[in-house]
PDB file of C-alpha atoms and ligand atoms in Angstrom:
ATOM      1  CA  UNK A  27      27.595  47.216   2.391  1.00 95.00           C
ATOM      2  CA  UNK A  28      24.705  49.187   0.948  1.00 95.00           C
ATOM      3  CA  UNK A  29      21.980  46.658   1.760  1.00 97.00           C
ATOM      4  CA  UNK A  30      23.057  46.540   5.412  1.00 98.00           C
ATOM      5  CA  UNK A  31      23.182  50.334   5.452  1.00 98.00           C
ATOM      6  CA  UNK A  32      19.630  50.427   4.024  1.00 98.00           C
ATOM      7  CA  UNK A  33      18.437  48.080   6.793  1.00 98.00           C
ATOM      8  CA  UNK A  34      20.150  50.247   9.373  1.00 98.00           C
ATOM      9  CA  UNK A  35      18.595  53.431   7.980  1.00 98.00           C
ATOM     10  CA  UNK A  36      15.084  51.909   8.169  1.00 98.00           C
ATOM     11  CA  UNK A  37      15.692  50.499  11.654  1.00 98.00           C
ATOM     12  CA  UNK A  38      16.944  53.784  13.075  1.00 98.00           C
ATOM     13  CA  UNK A  39      14.062  55.762  11.545  1.00 98.00           C
ATOM     14  CA  UNK A  40      11.421  53.369  12.916  1.00 98.00           C
ATOM     15  CA  UNK A  41      12.944  53.293  16.433  1.00 98.00           C
ATOM     16  CA  UNK A  42      13.237  57.101  16.476  1.00 98.00           C
ATOM     17  CA  UNK A  43       9.589  57.445  15.408  1.00 98.00           C
ATOM     18  CA  UNK A  44       8.120  54.889  17.843  1.00 98.00           C
ATOM     19  CA  UNK A  45      10.363  54.539  20.888  1.00 98.00           C
ATOM     20  CA  UNK A  46      10.658  57.308  23.467  1.00 97.00           C
ATOM     21  CA  UNK A  47      10.435  57.534  27.260  1.00 97.00           C
ATOM     22  CA  UNK A  48       6.673  56.983  27.154  1.00 97.00           C
ATOM     23  CA  UNK A  49       7.051  53.419  25.876  1.00 97.00           C
ATOM     24  CA  UNK A  50       6.906  50.928  28.755  1.00 96.00           C
ATOM     25  CA  UNK A  51       6.872  47.593  26.880  1.00 97.00           C
ATOM     26  CA  UNK A  52       8.632  47.030  23.550  1.00 98.00           C
ATOM     27  CA  UNK A  53       8.575  43.840  21.434  1.00 98.00           C
ATOM     28  CA  UNK A  54      11.843  42.983  19.696  1.00 98.00           C
ATOM     29  CA  UNK A  55      11.674  40.866  16.547  1.00 98.00           C
ATOM     30  CA  UNK A  56      14.276  38.522  15.123  1.00 98.00           C
ATOM     31  CA  UNK A  57      16.597  38.486  12.138  1.00 98.00           C
ATOM     32  CA  UNK A  58      19.374  40.723  10.757  1.00 98.00           C
ATOM     33  CA  UNK A  59      17.459  44.003  10.421  1.00 98.00           C
ATOM     34  CA  UNK A  60      16.360  44.211  14.073  1.00 98.00           C
ATOM     35  CA  UNK A  61      20.071  44.020  14.987  1.00 98.00           C
ATOM     36  CA  UNK A  62      20.187  47.704  13.947  1.00 98.00           C
ATOM     37  CA  UNK A  63      17.079  48.511  15.943  1.00 98.00           C
ATOM     38  CA  UNK A  64      18.889  47.164  19.020  1.00 98.00           C
ATOM     39  CA  UNK A  65      21.937  49.300  18.122  1.00 98.00           C
ATOM     40  CA  UNK A  66      19.727  52.409  18.086  1.00 98.00           C
ATOM     41  CA  UNK A  67      18.058  51.408  21.371  1.00 98.00           C
ATOM     42  CA  UNK A  68      21.461  51.200  23.050  1.00 98.00           C
ATOM     43  CA  UNK A  69      22.259  54.734  21.811  1.00 98.00           C
ATOM     44  CA  UNK A  70      18.923  56.056  23.100  1.00 98.00           C
ATOM     45  CA  UNK A  71      19.467  54.267  26.448  1.00 98.00           C
ATOM     46  CA  UNK A  72      22.901  55.890  26.759  1.00 98.00           C
ATOM     47  CA  UNK A  73      21.320  59.252  25.954  1.00 98.00           C
ATOM     48  CA  UNK A  74      18.751  58.711  28.744  1.00 97.00           C
ATOM     49  CA  UNK A  75      15.883  58.754  26.273  1.00 98.00           C
ATOM     50  CA  UNK A  76      14.233  55.465  27.226  1.00 98.00           C
ATOM     51  CA  UNK A  77      11.783  54.744  30.015  1.00 98.00           C
ATOM     52  CA  UNK A  78      13.912  53.755  33.046  1.00 97.00           C
ATOM     53  CA  UNK A  79      11.797  50.627  33.522  1.00 96.00           C
ATOM     54  CA  UNK A  80      11.483  49.722  29.831  1.00 98.00           C
ATOM     55  CA  UNK A  81      10.650  46.033  29.381  1.00 98.00           C
ATOM     56  CA  UNK A  82      11.607  44.281  26.159  1.00 98.00           C
ATOM     57  CA  UNK A  83       9.848  41.123  24.956  1.00 98.00           C
ATOM     58  CA  UNK A  84      12.053  38.747  22.934  1.00 98.00           C
ATOM     59  CA  UNK A  85      10.810  36.664  19.987  1.00 98.00           C
ATOM     60  CA  UNK A  86      13.711  34.180  19.888  1.00 98.00           C
ATOM     61  CA  UNK A  87      16.997  33.240  21.587  1.00 98.00           C
ATOM     62  CA  UNK A  88      18.637  35.668  19.092  1.00 98.00           C
ATOM     63  CA  UNK A  89      16.240  38.448  19.996  1.00 98.00           C
ATOM     64  CA  UNK A  90      16.869  37.924  23.706  1.00 98.00           C
ATOM     65  CA  UNK A  91      20.630  38.177  23.068  1.00 98.00           C
ATOM     66  CA  UNK A  92      20.065  41.514  21.300  1.00 98.00           C
ATOM     67  CA  UNK A  93      18.045  42.831  24.245  1.00 98.00           C
ATOM     68  CA  UNK A  94      20.528  41.707  26.919  1.00 98.00           C
ATOM     69  CA  UNK A  95      23.577  42.845  24.888  1.00 98.00           C
ATOM     70  CA  UNK A  96      21.952  46.298  24.611  1.00 97.00           C
ATOM     71  CA  UNK A  97      21.743  46.403  28.413  1.00 97.00           C
ATOM     72  CA  UNK A  98      17.954  46.230  28.331  1.00 98.00           C
ATOM     73  CA  UNK A  99      15.593  44.079  30.399  1.00 98.00           C
ATOM     74  CA  UNK A 100      14.125  40.989  28.685  1.00 98.00           C
ATOM     75  CA  UNK A 101      10.751  39.758  29.928  1.00 98.00           C
ATOM     76  CA  UNK A 102       8.821  36.899  28.358  1.00 98.00           C
ATOM     77  CA  UNK A 103       5.353  37.729  27.012  1.00 97.00           C
ATOM     78  CA  UNK A 104       3.275  36.078  29.743  1.00 96.00           C
ATOM     79  CA  UNK A 105       5.500  37.353  32.530  1.00 97.00           C
ATOM     80  CA  UNK A 106       4.555  40.956  31.652  1.00 95.00           C
ATOM     81  CA  UNK A 107       2.541  42.848  34.251  1.00 84.00           C
ATOM     82  CA  UNK A 108      -0.963  43.499  32.933  1.00 78.00           C
ATOM     83  CA  UNK A 109      -1.013  47.274  32.877  1.00 71.00           C
ATOM     84  CA  UNK A 110      -4.756  47.726  32.722  1.00 78.00           C
ATOM     85  CA  UNK A 111      -6.844  44.603  33.366  1.00 82.00           C
ATOM     86  CA  UNK A 112     -10.042  46.534  32.572  1.00 89.00           C
ATOM     87  CA  UNK A 113      -8.729  47.546  29.155  1.00 87.00           C
ATOM     88  CA  UNK A 114     -10.827  46.531  26.157  1.00 89.00           C
ATOM     89  CA  UNK A 115      -7.622  45.352  24.493  1.00 90.00           C
ATOM     90  CA  UNK A 116      -5.778  42.152  25.502  1.00 92.00           C
ATOM     91  CA  UNK A 117      -2.547  43.714  24.228  1.00 93.00           C
ATOM     92  CA  UNK A 118       0.271  43.923  26.770  1.00 94.00           C
ATOM     93  CA  UNK A 119       2.940  45.449  24.496  1.00 96.00           C
ATOM     94  CA  UNK A 120       2.986  49.093  23.381  1.00 96.00           C
ATOM     95  CA  UNK A 121       4.872  48.536  20.145  1.00 98.00           C
ATOM     96  CA  UNK A 122       6.796  45.746  18.434  1.00 98.00           C
ATOM     97  CA  UNK A 123       9.517  46.360  15.881  1.00 99.00           C
ATOM     98  CA  UNK A 124      10.325  43.393  13.634  1.00 98.00           C
ATOM     99  CA  UNK A 125      11.766  42.502  10.265  1.00 98.00           C
ATOM    100  CA  UNK A 126      10.026  40.839   7.317  1.00 98.00           C
ATOM    101  CA  UNK A 127      10.909  38.746   4.304  1.00 98.00           C
ATOM    102  CA  UNK A 128       8.382  40.452   1.993  1.00 98.00           C
ATOM    103  CA  UNK A 129       5.614  43.071   2.524  1.00 98.00           C
ATOM    104  CA  UNK A 130       2.784  43.607   0.067  1.00 98.00           C
ATOM    105  CA  UNK A 131       0.772  46.753  -0.790  1.00 97.00           C
ATOM    106  CA  UNK A 132      -1.672  46.094   2.109  1.00 97.00           C
ATOM    107  CA  UNK A 133       1.218  45.513   4.578  1.00 98.00           C
ATOM    108  CA  UNK A 134       0.582  41.772   4.707  1.00 98.00           C
ATOM    109  CA  UNK A 135       3.969  40.082   5.263  1.00 98.00           C
ATOM    110  CA  UNK A 136       5.828  36.886   4.777  1.00 98.00           C
ATOM    111  CA  UNK A 137       7.952  36.221   7.850  1.00 98.00           C
ATOM    112  CA  UNK A 138       9.933  33.263   9.167  1.00 98.00           C
ATOM    113  CA  UNK A 139      12.978  33.495   6.932  1.00 98.00           C
ATOM    114  CA  UNK A 140      14.933  33.304  10.172  1.00 98.00           C
ATOM    115  CA  UNK A 141      12.668  30.594  11.587  1.00 98.00           C
ATOM    116  CA  UNK A 142      11.265  32.813  14.359  1.00 98.00           C
ATOM    117  CA  UNK A 143       7.730  33.427  13.192  1.00 98.00           C
ATOM    118  CA  UNK A 144       5.834  31.517  15.940  1.00 98.00           C
ATOM    119  CA  UNK A 145       7.044  33.703  18.799  1.00 98.00           C
ATOM    120  CA  UNK A 146       7.081  36.739  16.505  1.00 98.00           C
ATOM    121  CA  UNK A 147       3.390  36.275  15.744  1.00 98.00           C
ATOM    122  CA  UNK A 148       2.566  35.730  19.435  1.00 98.00           C
ATOM    123  CA  UNK A 149       4.323  38.988  20.318  1.00 98.00           C
ATOM    124  CA  UNK A 150       2.872  40.877  17.341  1.00 98.00           C
ATOM    125  CA  UNK A 151      -0.630  39.678  18.302  1.00 98.00           C
ATOM    126  CA  UNK A 152      -0.110  41.028  21.858  1.00 97.00           C
ATOM    127  CA  UNK A 153       1.101  44.415  20.590  1.00 97.00           C
ATOM    128  CA  UNK A 154      -0.909  47.586  20.095  1.00 96.00           C
ATOM    129  CA  UNK A 155       1.295  48.364  17.074  1.00 98.00           C
ATOM    130  CA  UNK A 156       3.487  46.204  14.858  1.00 98.00           C
ATOM    131  CA  UNK A 157       6.100  48.125  12.875  1.00 99.00           C
ATOM    132  CA  UNK A 158       8.062  46.311  10.185  1.00 98.00           C
ATOM    133  CA  UNK A 159      11.603  47.313   9.126  1.00 98.00           C
ATOM    134  CA  UNK A 160      13.406  46.135   6.030  1.00 98.00           C
ATOM    135  CA  UNK A 161      15.529  47.114   3.086  1.00 98.00           C
ATOM    136  CA  UNK A 162      13.734  47.939  -0.164  1.00 98.00           C
ATOM    137  CA  UNK A 163      14.164  44.416  -1.582  1.00 98.00           C
ATOM    138  CA  UNK A 164      11.295  43.354   0.731  1.00 98.00           C
ATOM    139  CA  UNK A 165       8.902  46.036  -0.581  1.00 98.00           C
ATOM    140  CA  UNK A 166       6.517  44.224  -2.928  1.00 98.00           C
ATOM    141  CA  UNK A 167       3.137  44.479  -4.650  1.00 96.00           C
ATOM    142  CA  UNK A 168       2.126  40.845  -4.121  1.00 96.00           C
ATOM    143  CA  UNK A 169       3.591  38.361  -1.666  1.00 97.00           C
ATOM    144  CA  UNK A 170       5.501  35.542  -3.290  1.00 96.00           C
ATOM    145  CA  UNK A 171       6.799  37.627  -6.171  1.00 96.00           C
ATOM    146  CA  UNK A 172      10.041  38.797  -4.508  1.00 97.00           C
ATOM    147  CA  UNK A 173      10.475  36.215  -1.708  1.00 97.00           C
ATOM    148  CA  UNK A 174      10.726  32.970  -3.600  1.00 93.00           C
ATOM    149  CA  UNK A 175      11.875  30.635  -0.844  1.00 97.00           C
ATOM    150  CA  UNK A 176       8.323  29.744   0.066  1.00 97.00           C
ATOM    151  CA  UNK A 177       6.080  30.421   3.042  1.00 98.00           C
ATOM    152  CA  UNK A 178       7.806  29.288   6.259  1.00 98.00           C
ATOM    153  CA  UNK A 179       5.475  26.883   8.085  1.00 98.00           C
ATOM    154  CA  UNK A 180       6.398  25.678  11.607  1.00 99.00           C
ATOM    155  CA  UNK A 181       5.171  22.079  11.982  1.00 99.00           C
ATOM    156  CA  UNK A 182       5.180  19.302  14.504  1.00 98.00           C
ATOM    157  CA  UNK A 183       8.069  16.906  13.823  1.00 98.00           C
ATOM    158  CA  UNK A 184       5.628  14.075  14.476  1.00 98.00           C
ATOM    159  CA  UNK A 185       3.866  14.431  11.140  1.00 98.00           C
ATOM    160  CA  UNK A 186       6.033  16.573   8.900  1.00 98.00           C
ATOM    161  CA  UNK A 187       5.917  14.102   6.009  1.00 98.00           C
ATOM    162  CA  UNK A 188       2.107  13.964   6.073  1.00 98.00           C
ATOM    163  CA  UNK A 189       1.905  17.752   6.333  1.00 98.00           C
ATOM    164  CA  UNK A 190       4.374  18.122   3.434  1.00 98.00           C
ATOM    165  CA  UNK A 191       2.185  15.883   1.286  1.00 98.00           C
ATOM    166  CA  UNK A 192      -0.972  17.783   2.307  1.00 97.00           C
ATOM    167  CA  UNK A 193       0.684  21.188   1.573  1.00 97.00           C
ATOM    168  CA  UNK A 194       1.671  19.928  -1.898  1.00 97.00           C
ATOM    169  CA  UNK A 195      -2.010  19.167  -2.544  1.00 95.00           C
ATOM    170  CA  UNK A 196      -3.285  22.580  -1.407  1.00 93.00           C
ATOM    171  CA  UNK A 197      -6.063  23.809  -3.667  1.00 85.00           C
ATOM    172  CA  UNK A 198      -5.895  27.552  -4.367  1.00 77.00           C
ATOM    173  CA  UNK A 199      -9.494  28.369  -3.465  1.00 70.00           C
ATOM    174  CA  UNK A 200      -9.808  31.846  -2.142  1.00 63.00           C
ATOM    175  CA  UNK A 201     -12.238  33.385   0.381  1.00 60.00           C
ATOM    176  CA  UNK A 202     -13.591  35.409  -2.527  1.00 57.00           C
ATOM    177  CA  UNK A 203     -14.071  32.208  -4.548  1.00 52.00           C
ATOM    178  CA  UNK A 204     -15.856  30.466  -1.672  1.00 52.00           C
ATOM    179  CA  UNK A 205     -18.167  33.482  -1.484  1.00 52.00           C
ATOM    180  CA  UNK A 206     -18.603  32.967  -5.219  1.00 46.00           C
ATOM    181  CA  UNK A 207     -17.657  36.630  -5.634  1.00 42.00           C
ATOM    182  CA  UNK A 208     -14.675  36.057  -7.868  1.00 44.00           C
ATOM    183  CA  UNK A 209     -12.935  33.236  -9.575  1.00 48.00           C
ATOM    184  CA  UNK A 210      -9.540  34.577  -8.468  1.00 67.00           C
ATOM    185  CA  UNK A 211      -7.411  31.911  -6.891  1.00 84.00           C
ATOM    186  CA  UNK A 212      -5.718  32.597  -3.561  1.00 85.00           C
ATOM    187  CA  UNK A 213      -2.322  31.730  -5.034  1.00 86.00           C
ATOM    188  CA  UNK A 214      -0.890  30.900  -8.427  1.00 82.00           C
ATOM    189  CA  UNK A 215       0.937  27.550  -8.306  1.00 82.00           C
ATOM    190  CA  UNK A 216      -1.232  24.558  -9.161  1.00 78.00           C
ATOM    191  CA  UNK A 217       1.221  22.247  -7.414  1.00 87.00           C
ATOM    192  CA  UNK A 218       2.927  23.919  -4.446  1.00 94.00           C
ATOM    193  CA  UNK A 219       6.306  22.473  -3.423  1.00 96.00           C
ATOM    194  CA  UNK A 220       7.038  21.978   0.296  1.00 98.00           C
ATOM    195  CA  UNK A 221      10.617  21.498   1.442  1.00 98.00           C
ATOM    196  CA  UNK A 222      11.859  20.518   4.917  1.00 98.00           C
ATOM    197  CA  UNK A 223      14.301  23.320   5.885  1.00 98.00           C
ATOM    198  CA  UNK A 224      17.743  21.787   6.415  1.00 98.00           C
ATOM    199  CA  UNK A 225      20.244  23.261   8.899  1.00 98.00           C
ATOM    200  CA  UNK A 226      23.521  24.580   7.583  1.00 96.00           C
ATOM    201  CA  UNK A 227      25.997  24.013  10.448  1.00 95.00           C
ATOM    202  CA  UNK A 228      24.112  21.112  12.031  1.00 96.00           C
ATOM    203  CA  UNK A 229      23.302  17.764  10.497  1.00 98.00           C
ATOM    204  CA  UNK A 230      19.630  17.307   9.729  1.00 98.00           C
ATOM    205  CA  UNK A 231      16.656  19.698   9.672  1.00 98.00           C
ATOM    206  CA  UNK A 232      16.472  23.123  11.298  1.00 98.00           C
ATOM    207  CA  UNK A 233      14.904  22.737  14.781  1.00 98.00           C
ATOM    208  CA  UNK A 234      13.173  25.955  15.896  1.00 98.00           C
ATOM    209  CA  UNK A 235      13.566  27.575  19.325  1.00 98.00           C
ATOM    210  CA  UNK A 236      10.327  25.741  20.126  1.00 98.00           C
ATOM    211  CA  UNK A 237      11.578  22.258  19.103  1.00 98.00           C
ATOM    212  CA  UNK A 238       9.678  22.076  15.811  1.00 98.00           C
ATOM    213  CA  UNK A 239      10.546  21.691  12.110  1.00 99.00           C
ATOM    214  CA  UNK A 240       9.967  24.159   9.291  1.00 99.00           C
ATOM    215  CA  UNK A 241       8.492  23.385   5.886  1.00 98.00           C
ATOM    216  CA  UNK A 242       8.952  26.125   3.290  1.00 98.00           C
ATOM    217  CA  UNK A 243       6.058  25.917   0.856  1.00 98.00           C
ATOM    218  CA  UNK A 244       6.266  27.750  -2.468  1.00 97.00           C
ATOM    219  CA  UNK A 245       2.810  28.617  -3.769  1.00 95.00           C
ATOM    220  CA  UNK A 246       3.805  31.315  -6.261  1.00 94.00           C
ATOM    221  CA  UNK A 247       2.054  34.688  -6.080  1.00 94.00           C
ATOM    222  CA  UNK A 248      -0.208  35.078  -3.050  1.00 95.00           C
ATOM    223  CA  UNK A 249      -3.278  37.060  -4.175  1.00 94.00           C
ATOM    224  CA  UNK A 250      -5.246  36.404  -0.966  1.00 93.00           C
ATOM    225  CA  UNK A 251      -2.830  36.180   1.972  1.00 96.00           C
ATOM    226  CA  UNK A 252      -5.533  35.709   4.594  1.00 95.00           C
ATOM    227  CA  UNK A 253      -7.077  32.760   2.704  1.00 92.00           C
ATOM    228  CA  UNK A 254      -3.685  31.108   2.292  1.00 95.00           C
ATOM    229  CA  UNK A 255      -2.812  31.683   5.975  1.00 96.00           C
ATOM    230  CA  UNK A 256      -6.152  30.135   7.013  1.00 94.00           C
ATOM    231  CA  UNK A 257      -5.878  27.226   4.577  1.00 94.00           C
ATOM    232  CA  UNK A 258      -2.416  26.274   5.859  1.00 97.00           C
ATOM    233  CA  UNK A 259      -3.165  26.924   9.542  1.00 97.00           C
ATOM    234  CA  UNK A 260      -6.069  24.395   9.413  1.00 96.00           C
ATOM    235  CA  UNK A 261      -3.773  21.489   8.563  1.00 97.00           C
ATOM    236  CA  UNK A 262      -3.391  19.313  11.701  1.00 98.00           C
ATOM    237  CA  UNK A 263       0.184  19.637  12.993  1.00 98.00           C
ATOM    238  CA  UNK A 264       0.772  23.086  11.525  1.00 98.00           C
ATOM    239  CA  UNK A 265       1.860  25.205  14.454  1.00 98.00           C
ATOM    240  CA  UNK A 266       2.281  28.624  12.823  1.00 98.00           C
ATOM    241  CA  UNK A 267       2.253  30.054   9.284  1.00 98.00           C
ATOM    242  CA  UNK A 268       4.749  32.735   8.182  1.00 98.00           C
ATOM    243  CA  UNK A 269       2.030  34.951   6.717  1.00 98.00           C
ATOM    244  CA  UNK A 270       1.102  37.954   8.910  1.00 98.00           C
ATOM    245  CA  UNK A 271      -2.204  39.086   7.381  1.00 98.00           C
ATOM    246  CA  UNK A 272      -3.384  42.537   8.395  1.00 98.00           C
ATOM    247  CA  UNK A 273      -1.119  42.716  11.447  1.00 98.00           C
ATOM    248  CA  UNK A 274       1.374  45.456  10.588  1.00 98.00           C
ATOM    249  CA  UNK A 275       0.474  49.097  11.102  1.00 98.00           C
ATOM    250  CA  UNK A 276       3.559  50.499   9.348  1.00 98.00           C
ATOM    251  CA  UNK A 277       6.465  49.321   7.248  1.00 98.00           C
ATOM    252  CA  UNK A 278       9.770  51.194   6.885  1.00 98.00           C
ATOM    253  CA  UNK A 279      11.970  50.452   3.915  1.00 98.00           C
ATOM    254  CA  UNK A 280      15.525  51.671   3.508  1.00 98.00           C
ATOM    255  CA  UNK A 281      16.697  52.358  -0.018  1.00 97.00           C
ATOM    256  CA  UNK A 282      20.248  51.917  -1.251  1.00 94.00           C
ATOM    257  CA  UNK A 283      20.548  55.664  -1.866  1.00 96.00           C
ATOM    258  CA  UNK A 284      19.963  56.284   1.840  1.00 95.00           C
ATOM    259  CA  UNK A 285      16.345  57.447   1.436  1.00 97.00           C
ATOM    260  CA  UNK A 286      13.521  55.884   3.455  1.00 97.00           C
ATOM    261  CA  UNK A 287       9.957  54.941   2.535  1.00 98.00           C
ATOM    262  CA  UNK A 288       7.338  54.511   5.270  1.00 98.00           C
ATOM    263  CA  UNK A 289       4.125  52.799   4.195  1.00 97.00           C
ATOM    264  CA  UNK A 290       1.023  52.727   6.417  1.00 97.00           C
TER     265      UNK A 290
HETATM  266  O1  DER B 316      12.498  35.182  10.713  1.00 57.51           O
HETATM  267  C1  DER B 316      11.870  36.207  10.720  1.00 57.51           C
HETATM  268  O2  DER B 316      10.615  36.258  10.855  1.00 57.51           O
HETATM  269  C2  DER B 316      12.619  37.509  10.486  1.00 57.51           C
HETATM  270  O3  DER B 316      11.906  38.601  11.110  1.00 57.51           O
HETATM  271  C3  DER B 316      12.649  37.753   8.964  1.00 57.51           C
HETATM  272  O4  DER B 316      11.332  37.826   8.505  1.00 57.51           O
HETATM  273  C4  DER B 316      13.404  39.027   8.642  1.00 57.51           C
HETATM  274  O5  DER B 316      14.765  38.789   8.786  1.00 57.51           O
HETATM  275  P1  DER B 316      15.837  39.762   8.154  1.00 57.51           P
HETATM  276  O6  DER B 316      15.636  41.094   8.841  1.00 57.51           O
HETATM  277  O7  DER B 316      17.148  39.112   8.504  1.00 57.51           O
HETATM  278  O8  DER B 316      15.566  39.833   6.677  1.00 57.51           O
END
């Protein structure tokens, strides 16, 4: 269908731009769009265009399946050889290609629609470059205006009810507000709603690859993604927040007419 084709167009363009035989370590995201990135990697591998010792870092069980099914070598993040211990950067991955649920005008992103955002953020953080791929539905001015399922928050199952109550009492103060520079709130809903993500073909809640639960918290428009990410991350028992503030270097969007938009 045309949305899948748009995802595929963006994925192929991003892989062709960023992956060649000089790339030694490649991070592979999770979700339905990166499936097409794996398809393109298999083509490039068969054309002999990839580094013979290319290492791919998975971000979920699904991501690892994509890597192995494409005949590539999966290596966990901390099992990577440190290429240059003296380097000023702690990054061990050349480039990571991953999907997103929504991307705003500054390339901040909501991720975690597929429940993979903890390992995705670990891999993104260890990458020199994070490249997002999506269809144009994800291209947005302000986070929270197109993706209305809420911010995915991975939480400890030990205290999910307490964390849910605390999330629903989140006060929208913003960094700017705390600096008394502006009265703008960090997000628009006065009373956020947090929902425990229920599994579809398994009784009970979704359990992430890491054994945790997910609360999806709807806060409305997110005017200050970094403030919201920090506010939520500070709650005891929150393991990772599905807001990637200032992490992506590029975002590739496939349009339904086959055209591509690359934002940097
Ligand atoms: O779960 C995730 O973080 C995925 O990367 C998600 O953000 C994008 O999944 P999609 O490509 O299936 O929309």
